Amino acid sequence: ILNVEQSPQSLHVQEGDSTNFTCSFPSSNFYALHWYRWETAKSPEALFVMTLNGDEKKKGRISATLNTKEGYSYLYIKGSQPEDSATYLCAFMGGGNTDKLIFGTGTRLQVFP
Amino acid sequence: ETGVTQSPTHLIKTRGQQVTLRCSSQSGHNTVSWYQQALGQGPQFIFQYYREEENGRGNFPPRFSGLQFPNYSSELNVNALELDDSALYLCASSPVVGSRYEQYFGPGTRLTVT
């Protein structure tokens, strides 16, 4: 059974704080690692699709790193803002001809003004 | 470019009934996947459809079935509903099957089984 773990489960930070989350996934049969941002009552929105060991991707104040050999990815948010409040999901995609994503349970971030 | 839409938004059904959920994929996407998110869990893969054929299935019983139409809209059907089927059902489309593209999710249908 393939398992994707995320930590912490939830996080409360003050506006302006920087924060990071962890996603651990199987290190075998790796194809891609997805990060999604999911605001309440909206659709999950893709942040990054990471494929190569050592990948680093950045979108504004959000960045992510990938280590496929040890099976983990970090998501960083620099200078958190209240609009960053959301659940952040990571999802592992193994090799094969389907787009099956195996999701973690997410990290729920709340940023207080 | 239109986004992924799902209908209905909410649904209440009784145990033993059947339900059909609908999804309209992002324009130009020929692949759709369905996920179930139960309370406190991450989304779980139900199945994927590519060019109107099932192309991979998760650990869900046969009473979960699907259809994909030539216009790439799709349906998820669940027969003989059980209380544990209460969940948020998400569909997601992608432009190329078996690729590393991001998936585009709809907002989900919240199903409650009483």
Coordinates of N, CA and C in Angstrom, one line a residue:
Chain A
I1 N 0.9 -1.2 0.0 CA 0.0 0.0 0.0 C 0.9 1.2 0.0
L2 N 0.7 2.1 -1.0 CA 1.5 3.3 -1.1 C 0.9 4.4 -0.1
N3 N 1.8 5.0 0.6 CA 1.4 6.0 1.6 C 2.1 7.3 1.4
V4 N 1.3 8.4 1.5 CA 1.8 9.7 1.4 C 1.4 10.4 2.7
E5 N 2.4 10.9 3.4 CA 2.2 11.6 4.7 C 2.6 13.0 4.6
Q6 N 1.8 13.8 5.3 CA 2.0 15.3 5.3 C 2.1 15.7 6.8
S7 N 3.0 16.7 7.0 CA 3.1 17.2 8.4 C 3.5 18.7 8.3
P8 N 3.0 19.5 9.2 CA 2.0 19.1 10.3 C 0.6 19.0 9.7
Q9 N -0.3 18.6 10.5 CA -1.7 18.4 10.1 C -2.3 19.8 10.0
S10 N -2.0 20.7 10.9 CA -2.5 22.1 10.8 C -1.4 23.1 11.4
L11 N -1.5 24.3 11.0 CA -0.6 25.3 11.3 C -1.3 26.6 11.5
H12 N -1.0 27.4 12.5 CA -1.5 28.7 12.7 C -0.3 29.6 12.8
V13 N -0.3 30.6 11.9 CA 0.9 31.6 12.0 C 0.4 33.0 11.9
Q14 N 1.2 33.9 12.3 CA 0.9 35.3 12.1 C 1.3 35.9 10.8
E15 N 0.6 36.8 10.3 CA 0.9 37.5 9.0 C 2.4 37.9 9.1
G16 N 3.1 37.6 8.0 CA 4.5 38.0 7.9 C 5.5 36.8 8.3
D17 N 4.9 35.8 9.0 CA 5.8 34.7 9.3 C 6.1 33.8 8.1
S18 N 7.2 33.2 8.1 CA 7.5 32.2 7.0 C 7.2 30.8 7.6
T19 N 6.8 29.9 6.7 CA 6.4 28.6 7.2 C 6.8 27.5 6.2
N20 N 6.8 26.3 6.6 CA 7.1 25.2 5.7 C 6.4 24.0 6.1
F21 N 6.0 23.1 5.1 CA 5.4 21.9 5.3 C 6.2 20.8 4.7
T22 N 5.9 19.6 5.1 CA 6.6 18.4 4.6 C 5.7 17.4 4.0
C23 N 6.1 16.8 2.9 CA 5.4 15.7 2.3 C 6.3 14.5 2.1
S24 N 6.0 13.4 2.6 CA 6.9 12.2 2.4 C 6.1 11.2 1.6
F25 N 6.8 10.5 0.7 CA 6.1 9.6 -0.3 C 7.1 8.5 -0.6
P26 N 6.5 7.4 -1.3 CA 7.4 6.3 -1.6 C 8.5 6.7 -2.6
S27 N 9.7 6.2 -2.3 CA 10.9 6.6 -3.1 C 11.1 5.7 -4.3
S28 N 10.2 4.6 -4.5 CA 10.3 3.7 -5.6 C 9.2 4.0 -6.6
N29 N 9.5 3.8 -7.9 CA 8.5 4.0 -9.0 C 8.0 5.4 -9.0
F30 N 8.8 6.4 -8.8 CA 8.4 7.8 -8.7 C 8.3 8.3 -10.2
Y31 N 7.2 9.1 -10.4 CA 7.0 9.7 -11.7 C 6.8 11.2 -11.5
A32 N 6.0 11.6 -10.5 CA 5.9 13.1 -10.3 C 5.3 13.3 -8.9
L33 N 5.5 14.5 -8.4 CA 4.9 14.9 -7.1 C 4.2 16.2 -7.4
H34 N 2.9 16.3 -7.0 CA 2.1 17.4 -7.2 C 1.8 18.1 -5.9
W35 N 1.8 19.5 -5.9 CA 1.3 20.3 -4.8 C 0.1 21.0 -5.3
Y36 N -1.0 21.0 -4.4 CA -2.2 21.7 -4.7 C -2.5 22.6 -3.5
R37 N -3.2 23.7 -3.8 CA -3.7 24.6 -2.8 C -5.2 24.6 -2.9
W38 N -5.9 24.4 -1.7 CA -7.3 24.2 -1.7 C -7.9 25.1 -0.7
E39 N -8.6 26.2 -1.2 CA -9.3 27.1 -0.3 C -10.7 26.5 -0.1
T40 N -11.3 26.8 1.0 CA -12.6 26.3 1.4 C -13.6 26.7 0.3
A41 N -14.5 25.8 -0.1 CA -15.6 26.0 -1.0 C -15.1 26.3 -2.5
K42 N -13.8 26.1 -2.7 CA -13.3 26.3 -4.1 C -12.7 25.0 -4.6
S43 N -12.2 25.0 -5.8 CA -11.5 23.8 -6.4 C -10.1 23.8 -6.0
P44 N -9.5 22.6 -5.8 CA -8.1 22.5 -5.6 C -7.3 23.1 -6.8
E45 N -6.3 23.9 -6.5 CA -5.6 24.6 -7.6 C -4.1 24.1 -7.6
A46 N -3.6 23.7 -8.7 CA -2.2 23.2 -8.8 C -1.2 24.3 -8.5
L47 N -0.3 24.0 -7.7 CA 0.8 24.9 -7.4 C 2.1 24.5 -8.3
F48 N 2.5 23.3 -8.1 CA 3.7 22.8 -8.7 C 3.5 21.3 -9.1
V49 N 4.1 20.9 -10.2 CA 4.3 19.5 -10.6 C 5.8 19.3 -10.6
M50 N 6.4 18.4 -9.8 CA 7.8 18.3 -9.7 C 8.2 16.9 -10.1
T51 N 9.2 16.8 -10.9 CA 9.5 15.5 -11.5 C 11.0 15.1 -11.3
L52 N 11.9 16.0 -11.2 CA 13.3 15.6 -11.1 C 13.9 15.7 -9.7
N53 N 14.7 14.8 -9.3 CA 15.4 14.9 -8.0 C 16.2 16.2 -7.9
G54 N 16.0 16.9 -6.8 CA 16.7 18.2 -6.7 C 15.9 19.4 -7.3
D55 N 14.8 19.1 -7.9 CA 13.9 20.2 -8.4 C 13.7 21.2 -7.4
E56 N 13.7 22.5 -7.8 CA 13.2 23.6 -6.9 C 12.3 24.4 -7.8
K57 N 11.1 24.7 -7.3 CA 10.2 25.5 -8.1 C 9.7 26.7 -7.2
K58 N 9.3 27.8 -7.9 CA 8.9 29.0 -7.2 C 7.8 29.6 -7.9
K59 N 6.8 30.1 -7.1 CA 5.7 30.9 -7.7 C 5.4 32.0 -6.6
G60 N 5.9 33.2 -6.9 CA 5.7 34.3 -6.0 C 6.4 34.0 -4.7
R61 N 5.7 34.0 -3.6 CA 6.3 33.8 -2.3 C 6.3 32.3 -1.9
I62 N 5.8 31.4 -2.8 CA 5.7 30.0 -2.5 C 6.8 29.3 -3.3
S63 N 7.5 28.4 -2.6 CA 8.5 27.6 -3.3 C 8.4 26.1 -2.8
A64 N 9.0 25.2 -3.6 CA 9.0 23.8 -3.2 C 10.3 23.1 -3.7
T65 N 10.7 22.1 -2.9 CA 11.9 21.4 -3.2 C 11.5 19.9 -3.3
L66 N 12.3 19.1 -4.0 CA 12.0 17.7 -4.1 C 13.2 16.8 -4.0
N67 N 13.1 15.8 -3.2 CA 14.2 14.7 -3.0 C 13.5 13.4 -3.3
T68 N 13.7 12.9 -4.5 CA 13.1 11.6 -4.8 C 13.8 10.4 -4.2
K69 N 15.1 10.5 -3.9 CA 15.9 9.4 -3.4 C 15.5 9.1 -2.0
E70 N 15.2 10.1 -1.2 CA 14.7 9.8 0.2 C 13.2 10.0 0.3
G71 N 12.5 10.4 -0.7 CA 11.1 10.5 -0.7 C 10.5 11.6 0.1
Y72 N 10.9 12.8 -0.1 CA 10.3 13.9 0.6 C 10.3 15.2 -0.3
S73 N 9.3 16.1 0.0 CA 9.2 17.4 -0.6 C 8.9 18.4 0.4
Y74 N 9.4 19.6 0.3 CA 9.1 20.7 1.2 C 8.4 21.8 0.5
L75 N 7.4 22.4 1.1 CA 6.7 23.5 0.5 C 7.0 24.7 1.5
Y76 N 7.5 25.8 1.0 CA 7.8 27.0 1.8 C 6.9 28.1 1.4
I77 N 6.4 28.9 2.4 CA 5.7 30.1 2.1 C 6.5 31.2 2.9
K78 N 7.0 32.2 2.1 CA 7.7 33.3 2.7 C 6.8 34.5 3.0
G79 N 6.8 35.0 4.2 CA 6.0 36.2 4.5 C 4.5 35.9 4.4
S80 N 4.0 34.9 5.1 CA 2.6 34.5 5.0 C 1.6 35.7 5.0
Q81 N 0.6 35.6 4.2 CA -0.5 36.6 4.2 C -1.8 35.9 4.5
P82 N -2.8 36.6 5.0 CA -4.1 35.9 5.3 C -4.7 35.2 4.1
E83 N -4.4 35.7 2.9 CA -5.0 35.0 1.7 C -4.2 33.7 1.4
D84 N -3.2 33.4 2.1 CA -2.5 32.1 2.0 C -3.2 31.0 2.8
S85 N -4.2 31.4 3.6 CA -4.9 30.4 4.4 C -5.7 29.5 3.5
A86 N -5.4 28.2 3.6 CA -5.9 27.1 2.7 C -5.4 25.8 3.3
T87 N -5.8 24.7 2.6 CA -5.2 23.4 2.8 C -4.3 23.1 1.7
Y88 N -3.1 22.7 2.0 CA -2.1 22.4 1.0 C -1.9 20.9 1.0
L89 N -2.2 20.4 -0.2 CA -2.2 18.9 -0.5 C -1.0 18.6 -1.3
C90 N -0.3 17.5 -1.0 CA 0.7 16.9 -1.9 C 0.1 15.6 -2.5
A91 N 0.5 15.2 -3.6 CA 0.0 14.0 -4.3 C 1.2 13.3 -5.1
F92 N 1.3 12.1 -4.8 CA 2.4 11.2 -5.5 C 1.8 10.6 -6.8
M93 N 2.5 10.6 -7.8 CA 2.1 9.9 -9.1 C 3.2 8.9 -9.4
G94 N 2.9 7.7 -9.4 CA 3.8 6.6 -9.8 C 3.8 6.4 -11.3
G95 N 4.7 5.5 -11.7 CA 4.8 5.2 -13.1 C 3.6 4.5 -13.6
G96 N 3.3 4.5 -14.9 CA 2.2 3.9 -15.5 C 1.4 4.8 -16.4
N97 N 0.4 4.3 -17.0 CA -0.3 5.0 -18.0 C -1.6 5.6 -17.5
T98 N -1.7 5.8 -16.2 CA -2.9 6.5 -15.7 C -2.4 7.8 -14.9
D99 N -3.3 8.7 -14.7 CA -2.9 9.9 -13.9 C -3.3 9.8 -12.5
K100 N -3.3 8.6 -11.9 CA -3.7 8.3 -10.6 C -2.8 9.1 -9.6
L101 N -3.4 9.9 -8.8 CA -2.7 10.7 -7.8 C -3.0 10.1 -6.4
I102 N -2.0 9.9 -5.6 CA -2.2 9.4 -4.2 C -1.9 10.6 -3.3
F103 N -3.0 11.0 -2.7 CA -2.9 12.3 -1.9 C -2.5 12.0 -0.4
G104 N -1.8 13.0 0.2 CA -1.7 13.0 1.6 C -3.0 13.6 2.2
T105 N -3.1 13.7 3.5 CA -4.3 14.3 4.1 C -4.3 15.8 4.2
G106 N -3.1 16.4 3.8 CA -3.1 17.9 3.7 C -2.6 18.5 5.0
T107 N -2.1 19.8 4.8 CA -1.7 20.6 5.9 C -2.6 21.8 5.8
R108 N -3.4 22.1 6.9 CA -4.3 23.2 6.9 C -3.6 24.4 7.5
L109 N -3.4 25.5 6.7 CA -2.7 26.7 7.2 C -3.7 27.8 7.4
Q110 N -3.6 28.4 8.6 CA -4.4 29.6 8.9 C -3.4 30.7 9.2
V111 N -3.5 31.9 8.5 CA -2.7 33.0 8.7 C -3.5 34.1 9.4
F112 N -3.1 34.6 10.6 CA -3.9 35.6 11.3 C -3.2 37.0 11.0
P113 N -4.1 38.0 10.8 CA -3.6 39.3 10.5 C -2.9 39.9 11.8
Chain B
E1 N -11.0 29.9 -22.1 CA -10.9 28.5 -21.5 C -11.8 28.4 -20.3
T2 N -12.7 27.4 -20.4 CA -13.6 27.2 -19.2 C -13.0 26.3 -18.3
G3 N -13.4 26.4 -17.0 CA -12.8 25.5 -16.0 C -13.7 24.2 -15.9
V4 N -13.3 23.4 -14.9 CA -14.0 22.2 -14.6 C -15.2 22.5 -13.8
T5 N -16.4 22.0 -14.2 CA -17.6 22.2 -13.4 C -18.2 20.9 -13.0
Q6 N -18.9 20.9 -11.9 CA -19.5 19.7 -11.4 C -21.0 20.0 -11.0
S7 N -21.8 19.0 -11.1 CA -23.2 19.2 -10.6 C -23.8 17.9 -10.1
P8 N -24.7 17.9 -9.1 CA -25.0 19.1 -8.4 C -23.9 19.5 -7.4
T9 N -24.2 20.6 -6.6 CA -23.2 21.0 -5.6 C -23.4 20.1 -4.4
H10 N -24.6 19.9 -4.0 CA -24.9 19.1 -2.8 C -26.0 18.1 -3.2
L11 N -26.0 17.0 -2.5 CA -27.0 16.0 -2.8 C -27.3 15.1 -1.5
I12 N -28.5 14.9 -1.2 CA -28.8 14.0 -0.1 C -29.6 12.8 -0.6
K13 N -29.1 11.6 -0.3 CA -29.7 10.4 -0.8 C -29.9 9.4 0.4
T14 N -30.8 8.4 0.2 CA -31.0 7.4 1.2 C -30.3 6.2 0.9
R15 N -29.8 5.5 2.0 CA -29.1 4.2 1.8 C -29.9 3.3 0.9
G16 N -29.2 2.7 -0.1 CA -29.8 1.8 -1.0 C -30.1 2.4 -2.4
Q17 N -30.2 3.7 -2.4 CA -30.6 4.4 -3.6 C -29.3 4.5 -4.5
Q18 N -29.6 5.0 -5.7 CA -28.5 5.2 -6.7 C -28.4 6.7 -7.0
V19 N -27.1 7.1 -7.4 CA -26.9 8.5 -7.6 C -26.0 8.7 -8.8
T20 N -26.2 9.8 -9.5 CA -25.4 10.1 -10.7 C -24.8 11.5 -10.5
L21 N -23.5 11.6 -10.5 CA -22.8 12.9 -10.4 C -22.2 13.3 -11.8
R22 N -22.2 14.6 -12.1 CA -21.7 15.0 -13.4 C -20.6 15.9 -13.4
C23 N -19.8 15.8 -14.4 CA -18.6 16.6 -14.5 C -18.4 17.1 -15.9
S24 N -18.0 18.4 -16.1 CA -17.7 18.9 -17.4 C -16.2 19.3 -17.4
S25 N -15.4 18.6 -18.2 CA -14.0 18.8 -18.2 C -13.6 20.2 -18.7
Q26 N -12.3 20.5 -18.4 CA -11.7 21.7 -19.0 C -11.7 21.5 -20.6
S27 N -11.9 22.6 -21.3 CA -11.9 22.5 -22.7 C -10.6 21.9 -23.3
G28 N -10.7 20.9 -24.2 CA -9.6 20.3 -24.8 C -9.0 19.1 -24.0
H29 N -9.5 18.8 -22.8 CA -9.0 17.7 -22.0 C -9.7 16.5 -22.3
N30 N -9.0 15.4 -22.6 CA -9.7 14.1 -23.0 C -9.6 13.1 -21.9
T31 N -9.0 13.5 -20.7 CA -8.9 12.5 -19.6 C -9.6 13.1 -18.4
V32 N -10.3 12.3 -17.7 CA -11.0 12.7 -16.5 C -10.8 11.6 -15.4
S33 N -10.5 12.1 -14.2 CA -10.4 11.2 -13.1 C -11.4 11.6 -12.0
W34 N -11.9 10.7 -11.3 CA -12.8 10.9 -10.2 C -12.1 10.5 -8.8
Y35 N -12.4 11.3 -7.8 CA -11.8 11.1 -6.5 C -12.9 11.2 -5.4
Q36 N -12.7 10.5 -4.4 CA -13.6 10.6 -3.2 C -12.8 11.1 -2.0
Q37 N -13.3 12.2 -1.4 CA -12.7 12.6 -0.2 C -13.6 12.5 1.0
A38 N -13.4 11.5 1.8 CA -14.1 11.3 3.0 C -13.6 12.2 4.1
L39 N -14.3 12.4 5.1 CA -14.0 13.4 6.2 C -12.6 13.0 6.8
G40 N -11.7 14.0 6.9 CA -10.4 13.8 7.5 C -9.4 13.1 6.7
Q41 N -9.7 12.8 5.4 CA -8.8 12.1 4.6 C -8.4 12.9 3.3
G42 N -7.4 12.5 2.7 CA -7.1 13.1 1.4 C -8.0 12.5 0.3
P43 N -8.1 13.1 -0.9 CA -8.9 12.5 -1.9 C -8.3 11.1 -2.3
Q44 N -9.2 10.2 -2.6 CA -8.9 8.8 -3.0 C -9.3 8.6 -4.4
F45 N -8.4 8.0 -5.2 CA -8.6 7.8 -6.6 C -9.7 6.7 -6.8
I46 N -10.8 7.0 -7.6 CA -11.8 6.1 -7.9 C -11.5 5.4 -9.2
F47 N -11.4 6.2 -10.3 CA -11.1 5.7 -11.6 C -10.8 6.9 -12.5
Q48 N -10.3 6.5 -13.7 CA -9.9 7.5 -14.7 C -10.6 7.0 -16.0
Y49 N -11.0 8.0 -16.8 CA -11.5 7.7 -18.2 C -10.7 8.4 -19.2
Y50 N -10.4 7.7 -20.2 CA -9.6 8.3 -21.3 C -10.3 7.9 -22.6
R51 N -10.7 8.8 -23.4 CA -11.4 8.5 -24.7 C -12.5 7.5 -24.5
E52 N -13.3 7.8 -23.5 CA -14.6 7.1 -23.2 C -14.3 5.6 -22.7
E53 N -13.1 5.3 -22.4 CA -12.8 4.0 -21.8 C -12.2 4.1 -20.4
E54 N -12.6 3.2 -19.5 CA -11.9 3.2 -18.2 C -10.5 2.9 -18.3
N55 N -9.6 3.7 -17.7 CA -8.2 3.6 -17.9 C -7.5 3.6 -16.5
G56 N -7.9 2.7 -15.7 CA -7.3 2.6 -14.3 C -8.4 2.8 -13.3
R57 N -8.3 2.0 -12.2 CA -9.3 2.0 -11.2 C -8.6 1.9 -9.8
G58 N -9.1 2.6 -8.8 CA -8.6 2.5 -7.5 C -9.4 1.4 -6.7
N59 N -9.2 1.3 -5.4 CA -9.8 0.3 -4.6 C -11.3 0.6 -4.3
F60 N -12.1 0.6 -5.3 CA -13.5 0.8 -5.1 C -14.3 -0.3 -5.7
P61 N -15.5 -0.7 -5.1 CA -16.2 -1.8 -5.6 C -16.9 -1.5 -6.9
P62 N -17.4 -2.5 -7.6 CA -18.0 -2.3 -9.0 C -19.3 -1.5 -8.9
R63 N -19.9 -1.3 -7.8 CA -21.1 -0.4 -7.7 C -20.7 1.1 -8.0
F64 N -19.4 1.4 -8.0 CA -19.0 2.7 -8.5 C -18.6 2.5 -10.0
S65 N -19.4 3.2 -10.9 CA -19.1 3.1 -12.3 C -19.1 4.5 -12.9
G66 N -18.6 4.5 -14.1 CA -18.5 5.8 -14.8 C -18.8 5.8 -16.2
L67 N -19.0 6.9 -16.8 CA -19.1 7.1 -18.3 C -18.4 8.4 -18.7
Q68 N -17.8 8.3 -19.8 CA -17.2 9.5 -20.4 C -17.9 9.7 -21.8
F69 N -18.3 10.9 -22.2 CA -19.0 11.1 -23.4 C -18.1 11.7 -24.5
P70 N -18.5 11.7 -25.7 CA -17.6 12.2 -26.8 C -17.2 13.7 -26.6
N71 N -18.0 14.4 -25.9 CA -17.6 15.8 -25.6 C -16.8 15.9 -24.4
Y72 N -16.3 14.8 -23.8 CA -15.5 14.7 -22.7 C -16.1 15.0 -21.4
S73 N -17.4 15.3 -21.3 CA -18.1 15.4 -20.1 C -18.2 13.9 -19.5
S74 N -18.4 13.8 -18.2 CA -18.4 12.5 -17.6 C -19.4 12.4 -16.5
E75 N -19.7 11.1 -16.1 CA -20.6 10.8 -15.0 C -19.9 9.8 -14.1
L76 N -20.3 10.0 -12.8 CA -19.9 9.0 -11.8 C -21.3 8.4 -11.3
N77 N -21.5 7.1 -11.3 CA -22.7 6.5 -10.8 C -22.3 5.6 -9.7
V78 N -23.1 5.7 -8.6 CA -22.9 4.8 -7.5 C -24.3 4.2 -7.2
N79 N -24.3 2.8 -7.2 CA -25.5 2.1 -6.9 C -25.5 1.6 -5.5
A80 N -26.7 1.3 -5.0 CA -26.8 0.7 -3.6 C -26.0 1.5 -2.6
L81 N -26.3 2.7 -2.5 CA -25.6 3.6 -1.6 C -25.5 3.1 -0.2
E82 N -24.3 3.3 0.4 CA -24.1 3.0 1.8 C -23.7 4.3 2.5
L83 N -23.9 4.2 3.9 CA -23.6 5.4 4.7 C -22.2 5.9 4.5
D84 N -21.3 5.0 4.3 CA -19.8 5.3 4.1 C -19.6 6.0 2.8
D85 N -20.5 6.0 1.9 CA -20.3 6.7 0.6 C -20.5 8.3 0.8
S86 N -20.9 8.7 2.0 CA -21.0 10.1 2.2 C -19.6 10.7 2.1
A87 N -19.5 11.7 1.2 CA -18.1 12.2 1.0 C -18.2 13.4 0.0
L88 N -17.1 14.0 -0.2 CA -17.0 15.0 -1.3 C -16.4 14.3 -2.5
Y89 N -17.1 14.4 -3.7 CA -16.6 13.7 -4.9 C -16.1 14.8 -5.8
L90 N -14.8 14.6 -6.2 CA -14.1 15.6 -7.1 C -13.8 14.9 -8.4
C91 N -14.0 15.7 -9.5 CA -13.5 15.2 -10.8 C -12.3 16.1 -11.2
A92 N -11.4 15.6 -12.0 CA -10.3 16.3 -12.4 C -10.0 16.0 -13.8
S93 N -9.7 16.9 -14.7 CA -9.3 16.7 -16.1 C -7.9 17.0 -16.3
S94 N -7.3 16.3 -17.3 CA -6.0 16.6 -17.7 C -5.9 16.5 -19.2
P95 N -4.9 17.2 -19.9 CA -4.9 17.3 -21.3 C -4.3 16.0 -22.0
V96 N -3.4 15.3 -21.3 CA -2.8 14.1 -21.9 C -2.7 13.0 -20.9
V97 N -3.2 11.8 -21.2 CA -3.2 10.7 -20.2 C -1.7 10.3 -20.0
G98 N -1.5 9.8 -18.8 CA -0.2 9.3 -18.4 C 1.0 10.3 -18.5
S99 N 0.6 11.5 -18.4 CA 1.7 12.6 -18.4 C 1.9 13.2 -17.0
R100 N 2.7 14.1 -17.0 CA 3.0 14.8 -15.7 C 2.4 16.1 -15.6
Y101 N 1.4 16.4 -16.4 CA 0.6 17.6 -16.3 C -0.1 17.7 -15.0
E102 N -0.3 19.0 -14.6 CA -1.2 19.2 -13.5 C -2.6 18.8 -13.9
Q103 N -3.4 18.5 -12.9 CA -4.8 18.2 -13.1 C -5.7 19.3 -12.7
Y104 N -6.7 19.5 -13.4 CA -7.6 20.7 -13.1 C -8.9 20.1 -12.4
F105 N -9.1 20.5 -11.2 CA -10.2 20.0 -10.4 C -11.4 20.9 -10.5
G106 N -12.6 20.2 -10.4 CA -13.8 20.9 -10.1 C -14.0 21.2 -8.6
P107 N -15.1 21.9 -8.3 CA -15.3 22.2 -6.9 C -15.9 21.1 -6.0
G108 N -16.3 20.0 -6.7 CA -16.8 18.9 -6.0 C -18.3 18.9 -5.8
T109 N -18.8 17.7 -5.6 CA -20.2 17.4 -5.2 C -20.2 16.8 -3.8
R110 N -20.9 17.4 -2.9 CA -21.0 16.9 -1.5 C -22.2 15.9 -1.5
L111 N -22.0 14.6 -1.3 CA -23.0 13.6 -1.2 C -23.2 13.2 0.3
T112 N -24.4 13.3 0.7 CA -24.8 12.8 2.1 C -25.7 11.6 1.9
V113 N -25.4 10.5 2.5 CA -26.3 9.3 2.5 C -26.8 9.1 3.9
T114 N -28.2 9.1 4.0 CA -28.8 9.0 5.3 C -29.5 7.6 5.4

